[in-house]
Backbone as a ProteinNet text record, in pm:
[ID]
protein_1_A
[PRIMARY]
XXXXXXXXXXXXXXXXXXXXXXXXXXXXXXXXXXXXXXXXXXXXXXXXXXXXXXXXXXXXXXXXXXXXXXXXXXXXXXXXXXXXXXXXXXXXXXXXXXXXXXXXXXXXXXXXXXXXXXXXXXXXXXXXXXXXXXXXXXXXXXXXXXXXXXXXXXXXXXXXXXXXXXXXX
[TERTIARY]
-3277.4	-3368.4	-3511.5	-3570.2	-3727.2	-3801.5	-3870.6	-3966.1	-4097.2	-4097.5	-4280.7	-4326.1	-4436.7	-4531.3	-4684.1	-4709.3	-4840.9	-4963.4	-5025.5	-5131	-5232.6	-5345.2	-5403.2	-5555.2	-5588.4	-5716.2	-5847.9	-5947.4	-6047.9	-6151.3	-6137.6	-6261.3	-6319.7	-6444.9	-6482	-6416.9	-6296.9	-6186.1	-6117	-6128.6	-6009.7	-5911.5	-5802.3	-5743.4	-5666.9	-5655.3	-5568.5	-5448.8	-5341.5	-5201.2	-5221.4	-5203.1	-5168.2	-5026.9	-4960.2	-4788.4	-4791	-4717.8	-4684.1	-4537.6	-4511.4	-4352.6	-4398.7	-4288	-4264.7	-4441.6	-4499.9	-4666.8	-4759.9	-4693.9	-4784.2	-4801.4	-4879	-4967.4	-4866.8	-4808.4	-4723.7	-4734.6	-4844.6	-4868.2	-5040.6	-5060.2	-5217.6	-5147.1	-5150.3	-5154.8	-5283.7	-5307.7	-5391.2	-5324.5	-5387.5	-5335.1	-5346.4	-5218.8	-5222.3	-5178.1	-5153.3	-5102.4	-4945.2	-4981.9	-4832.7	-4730.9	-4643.2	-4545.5	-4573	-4582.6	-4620.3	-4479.8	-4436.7	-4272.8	-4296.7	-4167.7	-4179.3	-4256.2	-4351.8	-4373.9	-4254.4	-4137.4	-4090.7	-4037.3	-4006.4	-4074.3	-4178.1	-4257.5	-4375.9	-4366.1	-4225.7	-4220.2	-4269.2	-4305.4	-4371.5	-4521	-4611.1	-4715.8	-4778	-4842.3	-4884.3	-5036.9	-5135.6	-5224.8	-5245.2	-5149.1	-5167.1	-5169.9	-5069.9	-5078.9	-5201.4	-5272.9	-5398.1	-5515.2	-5553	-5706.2	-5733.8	-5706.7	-5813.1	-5826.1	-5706.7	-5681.1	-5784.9	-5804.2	-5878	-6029.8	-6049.3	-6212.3	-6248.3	-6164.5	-6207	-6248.9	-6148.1	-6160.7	-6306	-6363.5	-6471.3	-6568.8	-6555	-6691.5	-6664.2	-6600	-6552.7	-6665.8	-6622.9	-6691.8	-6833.2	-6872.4	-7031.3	-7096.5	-6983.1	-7082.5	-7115.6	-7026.3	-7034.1	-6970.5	-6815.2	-6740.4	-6716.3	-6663.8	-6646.3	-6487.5	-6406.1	-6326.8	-6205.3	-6038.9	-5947.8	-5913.2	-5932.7	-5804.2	-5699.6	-5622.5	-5490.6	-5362.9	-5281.8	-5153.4	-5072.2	-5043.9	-4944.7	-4791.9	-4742.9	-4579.4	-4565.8	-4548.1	-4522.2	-4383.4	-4321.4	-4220.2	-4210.8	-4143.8	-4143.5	-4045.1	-4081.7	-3967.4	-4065.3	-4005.1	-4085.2	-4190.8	-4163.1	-4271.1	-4398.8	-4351.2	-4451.2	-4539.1	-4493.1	-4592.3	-4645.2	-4622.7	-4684.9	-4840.8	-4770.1	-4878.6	-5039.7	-4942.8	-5034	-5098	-5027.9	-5148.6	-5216.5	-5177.3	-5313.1	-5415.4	-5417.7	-5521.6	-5592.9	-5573	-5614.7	-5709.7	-5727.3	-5802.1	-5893	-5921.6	-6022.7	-6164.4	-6245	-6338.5	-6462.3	-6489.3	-6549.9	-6645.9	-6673.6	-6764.4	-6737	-6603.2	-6608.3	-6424.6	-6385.6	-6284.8	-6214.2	-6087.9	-5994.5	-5953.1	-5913.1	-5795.1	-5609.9	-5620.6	-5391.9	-5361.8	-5449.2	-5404.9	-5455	-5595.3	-5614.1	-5523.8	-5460	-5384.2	-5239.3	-5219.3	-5082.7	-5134.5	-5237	-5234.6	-5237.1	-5308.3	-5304	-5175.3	-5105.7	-4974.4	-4874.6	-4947.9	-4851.2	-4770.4	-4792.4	-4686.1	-4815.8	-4884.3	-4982.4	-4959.8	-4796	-4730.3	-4679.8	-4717.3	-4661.7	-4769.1	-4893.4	-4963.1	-4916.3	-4834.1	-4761.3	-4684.6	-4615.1	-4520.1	-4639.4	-4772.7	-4865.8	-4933.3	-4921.5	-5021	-4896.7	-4746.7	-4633.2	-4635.4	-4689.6	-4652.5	-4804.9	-4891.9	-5027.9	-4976.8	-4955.3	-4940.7	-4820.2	-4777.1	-4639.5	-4723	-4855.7	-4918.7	-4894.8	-4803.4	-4886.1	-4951.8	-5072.9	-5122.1	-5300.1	-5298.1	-5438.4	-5583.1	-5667	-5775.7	-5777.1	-5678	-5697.6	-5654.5	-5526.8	-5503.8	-5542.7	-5644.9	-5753	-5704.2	-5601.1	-5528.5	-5656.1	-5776.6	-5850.8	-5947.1	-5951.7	-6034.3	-5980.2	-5884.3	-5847.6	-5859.3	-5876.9	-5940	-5855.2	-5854	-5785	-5875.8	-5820.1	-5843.6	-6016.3	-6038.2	-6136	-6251	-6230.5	-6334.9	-6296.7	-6164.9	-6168.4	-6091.1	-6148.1	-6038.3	-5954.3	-5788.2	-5720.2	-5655.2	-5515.1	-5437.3	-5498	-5451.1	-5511.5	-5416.4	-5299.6	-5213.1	-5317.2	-5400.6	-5483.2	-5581.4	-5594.5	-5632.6	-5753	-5771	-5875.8	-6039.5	-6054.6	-6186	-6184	-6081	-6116.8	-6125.3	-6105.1	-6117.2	-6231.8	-6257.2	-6448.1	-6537.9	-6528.4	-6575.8	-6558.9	-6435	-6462.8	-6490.5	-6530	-6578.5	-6721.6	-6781.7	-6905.7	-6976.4	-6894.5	-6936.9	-6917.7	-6859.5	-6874.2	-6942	-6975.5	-7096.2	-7186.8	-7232.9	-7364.1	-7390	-7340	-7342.4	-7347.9	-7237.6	-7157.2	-7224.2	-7282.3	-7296.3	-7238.4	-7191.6	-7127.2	-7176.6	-7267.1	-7371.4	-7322.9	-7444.5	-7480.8	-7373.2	-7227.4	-7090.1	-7083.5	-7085	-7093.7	-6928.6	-6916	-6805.4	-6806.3	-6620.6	-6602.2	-6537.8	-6539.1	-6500.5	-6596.6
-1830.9	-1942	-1888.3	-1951.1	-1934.5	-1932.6	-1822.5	-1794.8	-1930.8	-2001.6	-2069.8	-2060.5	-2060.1	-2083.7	-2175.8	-2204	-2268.1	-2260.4	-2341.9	-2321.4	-2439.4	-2496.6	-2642.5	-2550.9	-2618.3	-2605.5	-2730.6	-2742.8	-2798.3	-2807.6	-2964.4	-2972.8	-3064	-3107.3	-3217.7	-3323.1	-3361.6	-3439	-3438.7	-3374.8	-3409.1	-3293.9	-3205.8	-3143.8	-3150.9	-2996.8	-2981.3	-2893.1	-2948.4	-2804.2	-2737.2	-2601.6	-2515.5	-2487.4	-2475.3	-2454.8	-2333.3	-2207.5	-2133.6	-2130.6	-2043.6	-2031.8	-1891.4	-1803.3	-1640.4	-1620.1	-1643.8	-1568.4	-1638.1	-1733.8	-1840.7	-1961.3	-1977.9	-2150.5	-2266.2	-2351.3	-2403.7	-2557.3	-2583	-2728.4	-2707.4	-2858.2	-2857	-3015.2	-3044.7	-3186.7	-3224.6	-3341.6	-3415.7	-3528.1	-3584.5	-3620.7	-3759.4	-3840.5	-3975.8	-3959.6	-3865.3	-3845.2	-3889.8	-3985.3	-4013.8	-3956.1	-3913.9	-3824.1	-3690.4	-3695.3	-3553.8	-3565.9	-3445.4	-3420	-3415.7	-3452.6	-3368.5	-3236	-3241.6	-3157.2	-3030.2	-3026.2	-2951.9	-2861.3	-2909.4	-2820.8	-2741.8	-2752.3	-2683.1	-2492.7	-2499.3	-2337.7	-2295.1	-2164.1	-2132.1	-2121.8	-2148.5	-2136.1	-2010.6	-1967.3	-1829.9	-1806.9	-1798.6	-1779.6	-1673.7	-1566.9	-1408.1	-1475.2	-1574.1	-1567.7	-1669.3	-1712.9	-1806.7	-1767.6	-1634.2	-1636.8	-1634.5	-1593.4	-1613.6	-1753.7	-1855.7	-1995.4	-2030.3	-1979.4	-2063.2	-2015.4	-1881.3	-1813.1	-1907.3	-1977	-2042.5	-2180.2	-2209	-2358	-2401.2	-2271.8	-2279.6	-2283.6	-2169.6	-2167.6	-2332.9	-2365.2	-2502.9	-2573.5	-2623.3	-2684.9	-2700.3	-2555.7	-2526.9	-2550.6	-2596.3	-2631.3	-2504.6	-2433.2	-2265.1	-2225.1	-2308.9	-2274.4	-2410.8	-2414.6	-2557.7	-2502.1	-2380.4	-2327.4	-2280.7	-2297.3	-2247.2	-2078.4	-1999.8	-1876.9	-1824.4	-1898.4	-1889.6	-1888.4	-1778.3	-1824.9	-1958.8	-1998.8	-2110.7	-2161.4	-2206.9	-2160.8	-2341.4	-2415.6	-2571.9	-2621.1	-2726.4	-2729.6	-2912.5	-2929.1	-3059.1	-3010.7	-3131.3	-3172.8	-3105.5	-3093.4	-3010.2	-3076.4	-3258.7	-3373.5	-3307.7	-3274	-3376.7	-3189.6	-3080.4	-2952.5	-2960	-3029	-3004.8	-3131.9	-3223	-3339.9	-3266	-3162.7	-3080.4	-2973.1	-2893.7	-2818.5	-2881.7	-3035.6	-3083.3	-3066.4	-3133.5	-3149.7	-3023.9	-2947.2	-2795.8	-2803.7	-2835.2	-2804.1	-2938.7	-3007.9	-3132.3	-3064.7	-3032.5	-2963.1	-3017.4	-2965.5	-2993.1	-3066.5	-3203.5	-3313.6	-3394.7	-3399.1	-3485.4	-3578.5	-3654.5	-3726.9	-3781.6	-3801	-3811.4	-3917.7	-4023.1	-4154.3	-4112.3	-4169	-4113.8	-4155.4	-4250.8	-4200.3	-4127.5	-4103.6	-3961.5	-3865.2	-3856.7	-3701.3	-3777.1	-3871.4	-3872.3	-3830.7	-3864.4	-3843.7	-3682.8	-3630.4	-3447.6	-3389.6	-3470.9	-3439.2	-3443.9	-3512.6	-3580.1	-3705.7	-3791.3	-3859.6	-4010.5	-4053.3	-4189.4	-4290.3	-4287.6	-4473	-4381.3	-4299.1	-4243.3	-4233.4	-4323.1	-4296.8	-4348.7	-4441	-4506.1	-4323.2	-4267	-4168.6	-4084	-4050.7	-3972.3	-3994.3	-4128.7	-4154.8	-4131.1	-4172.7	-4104.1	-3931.6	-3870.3	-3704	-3734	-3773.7	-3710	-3775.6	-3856.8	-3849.6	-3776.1	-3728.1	-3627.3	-3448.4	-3440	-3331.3	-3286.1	-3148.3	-3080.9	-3028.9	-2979	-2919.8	-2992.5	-3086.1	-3173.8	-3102.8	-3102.9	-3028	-2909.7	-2844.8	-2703.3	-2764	-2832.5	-2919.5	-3015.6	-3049.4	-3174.6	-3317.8	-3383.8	-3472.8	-3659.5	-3567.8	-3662.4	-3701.1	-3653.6	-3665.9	-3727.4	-3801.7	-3925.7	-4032	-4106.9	-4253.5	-4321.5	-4473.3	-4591.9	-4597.3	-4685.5	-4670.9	-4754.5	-4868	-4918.4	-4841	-4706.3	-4657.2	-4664.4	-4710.2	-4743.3	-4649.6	-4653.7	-4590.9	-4619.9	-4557.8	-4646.3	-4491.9	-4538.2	-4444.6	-4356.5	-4256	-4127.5	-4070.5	-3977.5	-3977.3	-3918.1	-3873.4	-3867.2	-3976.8	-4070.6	-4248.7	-4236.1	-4356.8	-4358.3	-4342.8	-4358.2	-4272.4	-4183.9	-4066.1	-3929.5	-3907.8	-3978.7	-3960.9	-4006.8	-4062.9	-4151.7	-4043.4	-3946.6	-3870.9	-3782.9	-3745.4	-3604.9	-3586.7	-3706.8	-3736.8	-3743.4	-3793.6	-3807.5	-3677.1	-3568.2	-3426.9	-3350.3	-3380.1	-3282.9	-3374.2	-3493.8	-3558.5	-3510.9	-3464.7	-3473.6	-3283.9	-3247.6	-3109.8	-2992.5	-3079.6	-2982.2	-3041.3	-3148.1	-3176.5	-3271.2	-3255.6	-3319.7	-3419.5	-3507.9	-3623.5	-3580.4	-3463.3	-3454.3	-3386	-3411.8	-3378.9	-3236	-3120.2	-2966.7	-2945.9	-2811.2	-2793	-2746.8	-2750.4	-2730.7	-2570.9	-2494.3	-2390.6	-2267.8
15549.1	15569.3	15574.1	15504.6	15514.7	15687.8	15666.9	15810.3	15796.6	15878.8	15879.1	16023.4	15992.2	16095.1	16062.7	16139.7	16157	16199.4	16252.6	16332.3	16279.9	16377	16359.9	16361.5	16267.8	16226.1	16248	16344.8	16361.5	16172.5	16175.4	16049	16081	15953.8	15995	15930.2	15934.4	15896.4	16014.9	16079.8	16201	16169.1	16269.1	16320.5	16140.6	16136	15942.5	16060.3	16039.5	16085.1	15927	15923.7	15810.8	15837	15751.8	15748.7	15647.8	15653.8	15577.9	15590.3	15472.7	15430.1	15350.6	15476.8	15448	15437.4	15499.2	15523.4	15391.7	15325	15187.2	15222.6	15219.2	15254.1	15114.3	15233.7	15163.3	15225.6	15281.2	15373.1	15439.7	15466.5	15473.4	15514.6	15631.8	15710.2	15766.6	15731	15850.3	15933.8	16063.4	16140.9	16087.3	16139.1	16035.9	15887.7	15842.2	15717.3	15642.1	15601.8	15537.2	15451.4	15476.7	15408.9	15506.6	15622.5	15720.3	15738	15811.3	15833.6	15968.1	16063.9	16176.3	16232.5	16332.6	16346.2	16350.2	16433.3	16444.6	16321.7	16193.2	16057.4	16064.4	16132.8	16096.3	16122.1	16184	16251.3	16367.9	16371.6	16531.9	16537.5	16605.8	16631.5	16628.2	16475.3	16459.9	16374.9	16385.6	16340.1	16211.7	16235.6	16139.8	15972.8	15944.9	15782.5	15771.1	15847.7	15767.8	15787.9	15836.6	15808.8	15708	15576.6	15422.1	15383.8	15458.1	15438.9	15502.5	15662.5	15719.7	15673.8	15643.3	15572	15465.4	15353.7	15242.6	15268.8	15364.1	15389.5	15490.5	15552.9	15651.4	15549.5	15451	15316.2	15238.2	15251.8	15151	15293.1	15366	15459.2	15474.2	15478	15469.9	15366.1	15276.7	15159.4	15052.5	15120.9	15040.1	14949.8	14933.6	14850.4	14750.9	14629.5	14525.1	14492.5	14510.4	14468.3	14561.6	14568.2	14623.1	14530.6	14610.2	14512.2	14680.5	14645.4	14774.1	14715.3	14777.8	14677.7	14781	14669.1	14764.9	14717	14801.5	14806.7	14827.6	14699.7	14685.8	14618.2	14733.5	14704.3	14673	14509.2	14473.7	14358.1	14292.2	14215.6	14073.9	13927	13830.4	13808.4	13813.4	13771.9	13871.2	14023.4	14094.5	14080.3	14078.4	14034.6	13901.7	13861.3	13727.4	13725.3	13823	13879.8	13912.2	14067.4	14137.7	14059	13966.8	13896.7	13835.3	13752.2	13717.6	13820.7	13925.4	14046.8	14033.8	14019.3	14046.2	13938.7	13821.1	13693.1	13751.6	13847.4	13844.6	13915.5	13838.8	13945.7	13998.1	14124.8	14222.4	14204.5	14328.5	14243.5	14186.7	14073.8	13966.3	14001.4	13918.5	13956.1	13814.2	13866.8	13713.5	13773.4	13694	13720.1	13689.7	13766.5	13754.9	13630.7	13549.7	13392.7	13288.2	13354.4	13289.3	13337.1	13398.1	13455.4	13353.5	13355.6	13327.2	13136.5	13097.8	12929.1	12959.3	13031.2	13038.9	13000	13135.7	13080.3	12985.3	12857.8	12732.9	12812.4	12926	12954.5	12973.7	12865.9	12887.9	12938.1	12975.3	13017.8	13179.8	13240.5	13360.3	13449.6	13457.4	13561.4	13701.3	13734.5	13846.5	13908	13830.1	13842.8	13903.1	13795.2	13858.4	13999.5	14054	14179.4	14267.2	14225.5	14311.6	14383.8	14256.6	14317.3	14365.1	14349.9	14370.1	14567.1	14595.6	14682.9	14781.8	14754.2	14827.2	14787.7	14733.1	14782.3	14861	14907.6	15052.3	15086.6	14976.9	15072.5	14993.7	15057.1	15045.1	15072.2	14979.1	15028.7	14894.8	14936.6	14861.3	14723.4	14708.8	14609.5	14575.5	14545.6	14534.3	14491.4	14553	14539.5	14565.9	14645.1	14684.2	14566.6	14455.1	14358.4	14226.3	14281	14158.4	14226.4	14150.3	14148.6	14080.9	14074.5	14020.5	13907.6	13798.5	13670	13663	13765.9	13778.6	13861.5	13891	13975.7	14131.1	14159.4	14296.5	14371.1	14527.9	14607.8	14583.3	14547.7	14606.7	14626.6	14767	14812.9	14878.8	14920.4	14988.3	15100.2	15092.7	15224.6	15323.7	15324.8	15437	15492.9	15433.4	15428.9	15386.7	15320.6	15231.4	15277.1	15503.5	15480.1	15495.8	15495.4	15458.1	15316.8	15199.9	15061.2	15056.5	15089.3	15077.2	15164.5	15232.5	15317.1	15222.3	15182.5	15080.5	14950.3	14938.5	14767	14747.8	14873.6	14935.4	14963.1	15041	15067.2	14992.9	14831.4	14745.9	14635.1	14578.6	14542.2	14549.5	14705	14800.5	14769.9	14705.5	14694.9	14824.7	14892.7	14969.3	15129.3	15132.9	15282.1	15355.6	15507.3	15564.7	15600.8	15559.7	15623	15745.7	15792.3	15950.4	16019.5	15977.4	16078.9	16065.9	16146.6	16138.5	16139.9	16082.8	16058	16204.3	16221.1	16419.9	16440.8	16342.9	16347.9	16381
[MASK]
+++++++++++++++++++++++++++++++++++++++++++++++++++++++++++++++++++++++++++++++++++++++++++++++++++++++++++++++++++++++++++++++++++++++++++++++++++++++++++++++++++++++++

């Protein structure tokens, strides 16, 4: 059986748990997050495998970083990783609609399927699940709810500032 551990991380989003699996960042919760598991999944309370997690995510914060390089250990179905590496190619600032991601994928009549995996993301943030949009420009969805997607679309718009909120780390 796989080793995890955790540990909760202060942002200006509110409290992130980091989840690893065997010492790889394999989860990124926020509180209120739909599709969160039991905490008691989360493993034992250990800080050692996330400092470069938590170093990137502090430069992301400050407005220092536009970029993840973390390995990460994601577990879905082939559809819904192949969803999530799209997310990964959406860069910083800018925003795709779930049917642009679904034509990426050769699959143009599967954007419903695409806003499915985009939401069963775990690890939100590093996997930029918050930077698609509805086909009209609109919020819609967000398992971390839609004003933390309006907050983080806003702070990387804004070229990296938290309107005012300091990072808590």
């Amino acid at each position: 059986m796989p080793a995890k551990q955790h540990t909760v991380l202060d942002s200006p989003y509110g409290p992130l748990t980091l989840v690893a699996t065997d010492g790889v960042l394999s989860a990124l919760y926020m509180t209120d997050q739909r599709h969160r598991p039991p905490e008691e999944t989360f493993g034992v309370p250990a800080p050692e495998p996330f400092g470069e997690v938590i170093s990137q995510l502090t430069a992301y914060f400050a407005g220092e970083r536009t970029t993840f390089d973390l390995p990460l250990d994601l577990h879905g179905t082939p559809f819904q990783r192949s969803v999530w590496a799209e997310l990964l190619k959406i860069p910083y600032g800018e925003t795709r609609t779930y049917g642009e991601l679904a034509e990426e994928l050769g699959k143009p009549g599967a954007s419903r399927a695409v806003g499915l995996a985009n939401g069963k993301n775990p690890v939100g943030i590093i996997v930029p699940c918050h930077r698609v949009i509805g086909a009209s420009g609109s919020l819609t969805g967000y398992g971390g709810g839609l004003d933390r997607k309006q907050r983080l679309l806003a702070f990387e718009s804004g070229g990296g500032r938290n309107d005012g909120v300091q990072p808590l780390f």
